PDB file of C-alpha atoms and ligand atoms in Angstrom:
ATOM      1  CA  MET A   1     -14.752  30.177   7.748  1.00 80.00           C
ATOM      2  CA  ALA A   2     -11.168  29.523   9.951  1.00 93.00           C
ATOM      3  CA  VAL A   3      -7.814  29.053   9.327  1.00 96.00           C
ATOM      4  CA  ARG A   4      -6.974  25.395  10.965  1.00 97.00           C
ATOM      5  CA  GLU A   5      -3.785  24.226  12.134  1.00 97.00           C
ATOM      6  CA  ILE A   6      -1.374  22.231   9.387  1.00 97.00           C
ATOM      7  CA  LEU A   7      -0.498  18.818  10.881  1.00 98.00           C
ATOM      8  CA  SER A   8       3.465  18.463  10.570  1.00 97.00           C
ATOM      9  CA  VAL A   9       4.778  15.193   8.803  1.00 95.00           C
ATOM     10  CA  GLU A  10       5.274  13.229  12.221  1.00 96.00           C
ATOM     11  CA  HIS A  11       1.605  13.180  13.200  1.00 98.00           C
ATOM     12  CA  PRO A  12       0.039   9.722  12.493  1.00 98.00           C
ATOM     13  CA  MET A  13      -3.004  11.408  10.914  1.00 97.00           C
ATOM     14  CA  LEU A  14      -0.869  12.039   7.513  1.00 98.00           C
ATOM     15  CA  ARG A  15       0.103   7.952   7.073  1.00 98.00           C
ATOM     16  CA  ARG A  16      -4.193   7.218   7.486  1.00 96.00           C
ATOM     17  CA  LYS A  17      -5.575   6.054   4.231  1.00 98.00           C
ATOM     18  CA  CYS A  18      -8.681   8.412   4.063  1.00 98.00           C
ATOM     19  CA  THR A  19     -12.267   7.237   3.791  1.00 98.00           C
ATOM     20  CA  LYS A  20     -14.509   7.818   0.691  1.00 98.00           C
ATOM     21  CA  ILE A  21     -17.080  10.642   1.264  1.00 97.00           C
ATOM     22  CA  HIS A  22     -20.873   9.805   0.499  1.00 94.00           C
ATOM     23  CA  HIS A  23     -22.834  12.723   1.969  1.00 92.00           C
ATOM     24  CA  LEU A  24     -21.844  15.950   1.409  1.00 92.00           C
ATOM     25  CA  ASP A  25     -23.305  17.633   4.343  1.00 94.00           C
ATOM     26  CA  ALA A  26     -22.908  21.051   6.175  1.00 95.00           C
ATOM     27  CA  GLY A  27     -19.949  19.998   8.216  1.00 94.00           C
ATOM     28  CA  LEU A  28     -18.141  18.962   5.098  1.00 96.00           C
ATOM     29  CA  GLN A  29     -18.843  22.298   3.116  1.00 96.00           C
ATOM     30  CA  ARG A  30     -17.497  23.877   6.305  1.00 97.00           C
ATOM     31  CA  LEU A  31     -14.473  21.812   5.994  1.00 98.00           C
ATOM     32  CA  VAL A  32     -14.003  22.720   2.367  1.00 98.00           C
ATOM     33  CA  ASP A  33     -14.359  26.395   3.491  1.00 98.00           C
ATOM     34  CA  ASP A  34     -11.726  26.052   6.158  1.00 98.00           C
ATOM     35  CA  LEU A  35      -9.554  24.444   3.850  1.00 98.00           C
ATOM     36  CA  ILE A  36      -9.669  27.014   1.255  1.00 98.00           C
ATOM     37  CA  GLU A  37      -8.993  29.845   3.734  1.00 97.00           C
ATOM     38  CA  THR A  38      -5.886  27.449   5.254  1.00 97.00           C
ATOM     39  CA  MET A  39      -4.626  27.161   2.004  1.00 97.00           C
ATOM     40  CA  HIS A  40      -4.434  30.606   1.375  1.00 96.00           C
ATOM     41  CA  HIS A  41      -3.329  31.847   4.500  1.00 96.00           C
ATOM     42  CA  ALA A  42       0.045  29.335   4.383  1.00 95.00           C
ATOM     43  CA  ASN A  43       0.412  30.697   0.573  1.00 94.00           C
ATOM     44  CA  GLY A  44       0.036  27.270  -0.752  1.00 95.00           C
ATOM     45  CA  VAL A  45      -1.012  25.548  -4.004  1.00 96.00           C
ATOM     46  CA  GLY A  46      -3.303  22.825  -2.773  1.00 97.00           C
ATOM     47  CA  LEU A  47      -4.257  21.114   0.724  1.00 98.00           C
ATOM     48  CA  ALA A  48      -5.990  17.919   1.809  1.00 98.00           C
ATOM     49  CA  ALA A  49      -8.184  17.053   4.303  1.00 98.00           C
ATOM     50  CA  PRO A  50      -6.021  15.049   6.263  1.00 98.00           C
ATOM     51  CA  GLN A  51      -3.527  17.597   6.832  1.00 98.00           C
ATOM     52  CA  VAL A  52      -6.060  19.328   8.853  1.00 98.00           C
ATOM     53  CA  GLY A  53      -6.615  16.261  10.933  1.00 98.00           C
ATOM     54  CA  VAL A  54      -9.978  15.032   9.251  1.00 98.00           C
ATOM     55  CA  PRO A  55      -9.546  11.656   7.486  1.00 98.00           C
ATOM     56  CA  VAL A  56     -11.596  11.765   4.241  1.00 98.00           C
ATOM     57  CA  ARG A  57     -10.947  11.896   0.819  1.00 98.00           C
ATOM     58  CA  LEU A  58     -11.020  15.949   0.086  1.00 98.00           C
ATOM     59  CA  PHE A  59      -8.580  18.228  -1.104  1.00 98.00           C
ATOM     60  CA  VAL A  60      -8.416  21.792  -2.737  1.00 98.00           C
ATOM     61  CA  VAL A  61      -5.860  22.749  -5.197  1.00 98.00           C
ATOM     62  CA  GLN A  62      -5.159  26.452  -6.775  1.00 97.00           C
ATOM     63  CA  THR A  63      -2.197  27.310  -8.730  1.00 96.00           C
ATOM     64  CA  PRO A  64      -1.301  31.125  -8.750  1.00 95.00           C
ATOM     65  CA  ASP A  65      -2.571  33.357 -11.201  1.00 93.00           C
ATOM     66  CA  ASP A  66       0.708  34.074 -13.167  1.00 92.00           C
ATOM     67  CA  VAL A  67       1.299  30.547 -14.208  1.00 91.00           C
ATOM     68  CA  ASP A  68       1.549  30.351 -17.868  1.00 92.00           C
ATOM     69  CA  GLU A  69      -0.745  27.006 -17.890  1.00 93.00           C
ATOM     70  CA  PRO A  70      -4.284  25.834 -18.415  1.00 92.00           C
ATOM     71  CA  HIS A  71      -6.711  26.632 -15.300  1.00 94.00           C
ATOM     72  CA  ALA A  72      -3.809  29.033 -13.605  1.00 95.00           C
ATOM     73  CA  GLY A  73      -5.650  30.795 -10.260  1.00 95.00           C
ATOM     74  CA  GLU A  74      -8.440  28.374 -11.045  1.00 97.00           C
ATOM     75  CA  LEU A  75      -9.465  26.895  -7.607  1.00 98.00           C
ATOM     76  CA  PHE A  76     -10.759  23.013  -7.552  1.00 98.00           C
ATOM     77  CA  VAL A  77     -12.285  21.341  -4.951  1.00 98.00           C
ATOM     78  CA  LEU A  78     -12.554  17.640  -5.397  1.00 98.00           C
ATOM     79  CA  TYR A  79     -14.079  14.894  -3.536  1.00 98.00           C
ATOM     80  CA  ASN A  80     -13.335  11.116  -3.896  1.00 98.00           C
ATOM     81  CA  PRO A  81     -10.685  11.823  -6.358  1.00 98.00           C
ATOM     82  CA  GLU A  82      -9.292   9.104  -9.044  1.00 98.00           C
ATOM     83  CA  ILE A  83      -5.976   9.789 -11.406  1.00 98.00           C
ATOM     84  CA  ILE A  84      -7.298   7.970 -14.805  1.00 98.00           C
ATOM     85  CA  LYS A  85      -4.608   8.923 -16.754  1.00 98.00           C
ATOM     86  CA  LYS A  86      -0.875  10.311 -16.490  1.00 98.00           C
ATOM     87  CA  SER A  87       1.730  10.415 -18.909  1.00 98.00           C
ATOM     88  CA  ASP A  88       5.686  12.218 -18.982  1.00 98.00           C
ATOM     89  CA  LEU A  89       7.426  11.657 -16.118  1.00 98.00           C
ATOM     90  CA  TYR A  90       9.442  14.229 -14.967  1.00 98.00           C
ATOM     91  CA  TYR A  91      11.315  15.579 -11.729  1.00 97.00           C
ATOM     92  CA  PRO A  92      10.025  18.820 -10.387  1.00 97.00           C
ATOM     93  CA  GLU A  93      11.074  20.285  -7.069  1.00 96.00           C
ATOM     94  CA  GLU A  94       8.340  20.293  -4.179  1.00 96.00           C
ATOM     95  CA  GLY A  95       7.523  20.457  -0.808  1.00 96.00           C
ATOM     96  CA  CYS A  96       4.680  20.021   1.589  1.00 97.00           C
ATOM     97  CA  LEU A  97       2.916  22.558   4.043  1.00 97.00           C
ATOM     98  CA  SER A  98       3.210  19.775   6.741  1.00 97.00           C
ATOM     99  CA  MET A  99       7.255  19.878   6.087  1.00 96.00           C
ATOM    100  CA  PRO A 100       7.594  23.561   5.700  1.00 94.00           C
ATOM    101  CA  GLY A 101      11.389  24.653   4.656  1.00 93.00           C
ATOM    102  CA  TRP A 102      12.160  21.690   2.846  1.00 95.00           C
ATOM    103  CA  VAL A 103      12.031  20.365  -0.818  1.00 96.00           C
ATOM    104  CA  ALA A 104      13.255  17.631  -3.108  1.00 97.00           C
ATOM    105  CA  ASN A 105      13.313  16.769  -6.987  1.00 97.00           C
ATOM    106  CA  VAL A 106      10.167  13.661  -6.818  1.00 97.00           C
ATOM    107  CA  PRO A 107       8.966  12.035  -9.623  1.00 98.00           C
ATOM    108  CA  ARG A 108       5.431  13.134 -11.014  1.00 98.00           C
ATOM    109  CA  TYR A 109       3.518  13.211 -14.263  1.00 98.00           C
ATOM    110  CA  ARG A 110       3.264  16.308 -16.396  1.00 98.00           C
ATOM    111  CA  HIS A 111      -0.117  15.277 -17.642  1.00 98.00           C
ATOM    112  CA  VAL A 112      -3.106  13.979 -15.691  1.00 98.00           C
ATOM    113  CA  VAL A 113      -6.394  13.299 -15.653  1.00 98.00           C
ATOM    114  CA  ILE A 114      -8.165  12.975 -12.484  1.00 98.00           C
ATOM    115  CA  LYS A 115     -11.963  12.356 -11.876  1.00 98.00           C
ATOM    116  CA  GLY A 116     -14.045  12.973  -9.173  1.00 98.00           C
ATOM    117  CA  ARG A 117     -16.975  15.036  -7.491  1.00 97.00           C
ATOM    118  CA  ASN A 118     -16.822  18.662  -7.141  1.00 97.00           C
ATOM    119  CA  ARG A 119     -18.116  21.012  -4.338  1.00 95.00           C
ATOM    120  CA  GLN A 120     -21.940  20.464  -5.511  1.00 94.00           C
ATOM    121  CA  GLY A 121     -21.270  16.740  -5.519  1.00 94.00           C
ATOM    122  CA  ARG A 122     -21.310  16.560  -9.676  1.00 96.00           C
ATOM    123  CA  GLU A 123     -18.750  14.350 -11.383  1.00 97.00           C
ATOM    124  CA  VAL A 124     -15.998  16.216 -12.667  1.00 97.00           C
ATOM    125  CA  ARG A 125     -12.752  15.146 -14.659  1.00 98.00           C
ATOM    126  CA  ILE A 126      -9.658  17.780 -14.716  1.00 97.00           C
ATOM    127  CA  LYS A 127      -6.990  17.710 -17.128  1.00 97.00           C
ATOM    128  CA  GLY A 128      -3.950  19.198 -15.565  1.00 97.00           C
ATOM    129  CA  GLU A 129      -0.289  19.547 -16.956  1.00 97.00           C
ATOM    130  CA  GLY A 130       2.976  21.140 -15.079  1.00 97.00           C
ATOM    131  CA  LEU A 131       2.332  22.900 -11.769  1.00 97.00           C
ATOM    132  CA  LEU A 132      -1.497  21.922 -11.677  1.00 97.00           C
ATOM    133  CA  ALA A 133      -0.740  18.285 -12.473  1.00 98.00           C
ATOM    134  CA  GLN A 134       1.922  18.153  -9.808  1.00 98.00           C
ATOM    135  CA  ALA A 135      -0.385  19.540  -7.038  1.00 98.00           C
ATOM    136  CA  LEU A 136      -3.359  17.121  -7.932  1.00 98.00           C
ATOM    137  CA  GLN A 137      -0.922  13.944  -7.759  1.00 98.00           C
ATOM    138  CA  HIS A 138       0.826  15.662  -4.296  1.00 98.00           C
ATOM    139  CA  GLU A 139      -2.805  15.857  -2.578  1.00 98.00           C
ATOM    140  CA  ASN A 140      -4.248  12.517  -3.828  1.00 98.00           C
ATOM    141  CA  ASP A 141      -1.212  10.998  -2.391  1.00 98.00           C
ATOM    142  CA  HIS A 142      -1.833  12.627   0.735  1.00 98.00           C
ATOM    143  CA  LEU A 143      -5.456  10.572   0.889  1.00 98.00           C
ATOM    144  CA  ASP A 144      -3.385   7.691   0.962  1.00 98.00           C
ATOM    145  CA  GLY A 145      -0.988   8.454   3.696  1.00 98.00           C
ATOM    146  CA  ILE A 146       1.743   9.070   0.951  1.00 98.00           C
ATOM    147  CA  LEU A 147       4.518  11.928   1.671  1.00 98.00           C
ATOM    148  CA  PHE A 148       6.370  13.314  -1.101  1.00 98.00           C
ATOM    149  CA  PHE A 149       9.797  12.375   0.324  1.00 97.00           C
ATOM    150  CA  ASP A 150       8.335   8.610   0.179  1.00 98.00           C
ATOM    151  CA  HIS A 151       8.921   8.825  -3.739  1.00 98.00           C
ATOM    152  CA  LEU A 152      12.680   9.622  -2.836  1.00 97.00           C
ATOM    153  CA  GLU A 153      15.375   6.980  -2.793  1.00 95.00           C
ATOM    154  CA  SER A 154      17.229   8.464   0.243  1.00 95.00           C
ATOM    155  CA  MET A 155      16.171  11.309   2.307  1.00 95.00           C
ATOM    156  CA  ASP A 156      19.633  12.755   1.629  1.00 96.00           C
ATOM    157  CA  GLN A 157      17.648  14.029  -1.629  1.00 96.00           C
ATOM    158  CA  LEU A 158      15.725  16.869   1.169  1.00 97.00           C
ATOM    159  CA  ARG A 159      17.196  20.211   0.902  1.00 96.00           C
ATOM    160  CA  ARG A 160      16.696  23.232   2.910  1.00 95.00           C
ATOM    161  CA  VAL A 161      15.120  26.059   1.755  1.00 92.00           C
ATOM    162  CA  GLU A 162      15.105  29.909   3.102  1.00 80.00           C
ATOM    163  CA  LYS A 163      11.520  30.601   4.030  1.00 65.00           C
ATOM    164  CA  ALA A 164      11.575  33.420   1.772  1.00 51.00           C
ATOM    165  CA  ALA A 165      12.263  31.842  -1.232  1.00 50.00           C
ATOM    166  CA  GLU A 166       9.669  29.167  -0.800  1.00 49.00           C
ATOM    167  CA  PRO A 167       8.562  27.318  -3.837  1.00 53.00           C
ATOM    168  CA  VAL A 168       5.753  24.972  -4.349  1.00 63.00           C
ATOM    169  CA  GLU A 169       4.154  23.842  -1.172  1.00 65.00           C
ATOM    170  CA  VAL A 170       1.115  21.505  -1.752  1.00 66.00           C
TER     171      VAL A 170
HETATM  172 NI1  LIG B   1       1.220  18.394   1.328  1.00 71.50          NI
END
C-alpha cells in the first residue's frame, strides 16, 4: 500500500468523465488499497480514483466512527456506482481534498440509495443518510468530472477555513 499524491482542482484529470470498470484485476485491488491509505492519511471522508490520477469509476468512503448515523465508521469501496434514489434537499457544508482550506454550503440530498459493485465484485446497494449520503454524492460527482463548487451560483460562496478546524473534506 502507498499514499498517493492527491491532484488539486486545476488538474485536467479532475474534469474527465471516468470510464466504467469491467475487470477487477490485481492493479485495481492495489489502487483500492492506495485510495484507502491516502484517504486515511489525508483525514478525508472519501476519495475518488481520478483524484489520484486514475480516470475509472471507483471511490472509497468512510465516515468517522463518532458520527451518530447508520454505517458510521464503515468502509465502503464502490465500483461503477449509480445513485438510484435521493430525497430531502439541504445545504450542508462541504470541502474537497483536492481543494484544501476551502468550504461552501452546497445542495445535497439527505437520503440516497446508491448501487454498484463492492471490492469482491458483488452488486451492493448502500442506503446512506447525512454525512454518508453527502460523501457518496460528492465522490460520485468526481467520476463525472464535477467538483463541489460547480453546484454554487458564485465562487464568492466559497469560504476559507483554518487547517486545524477543517470540516468535511471528501
Ligand atoms: Ni472531493
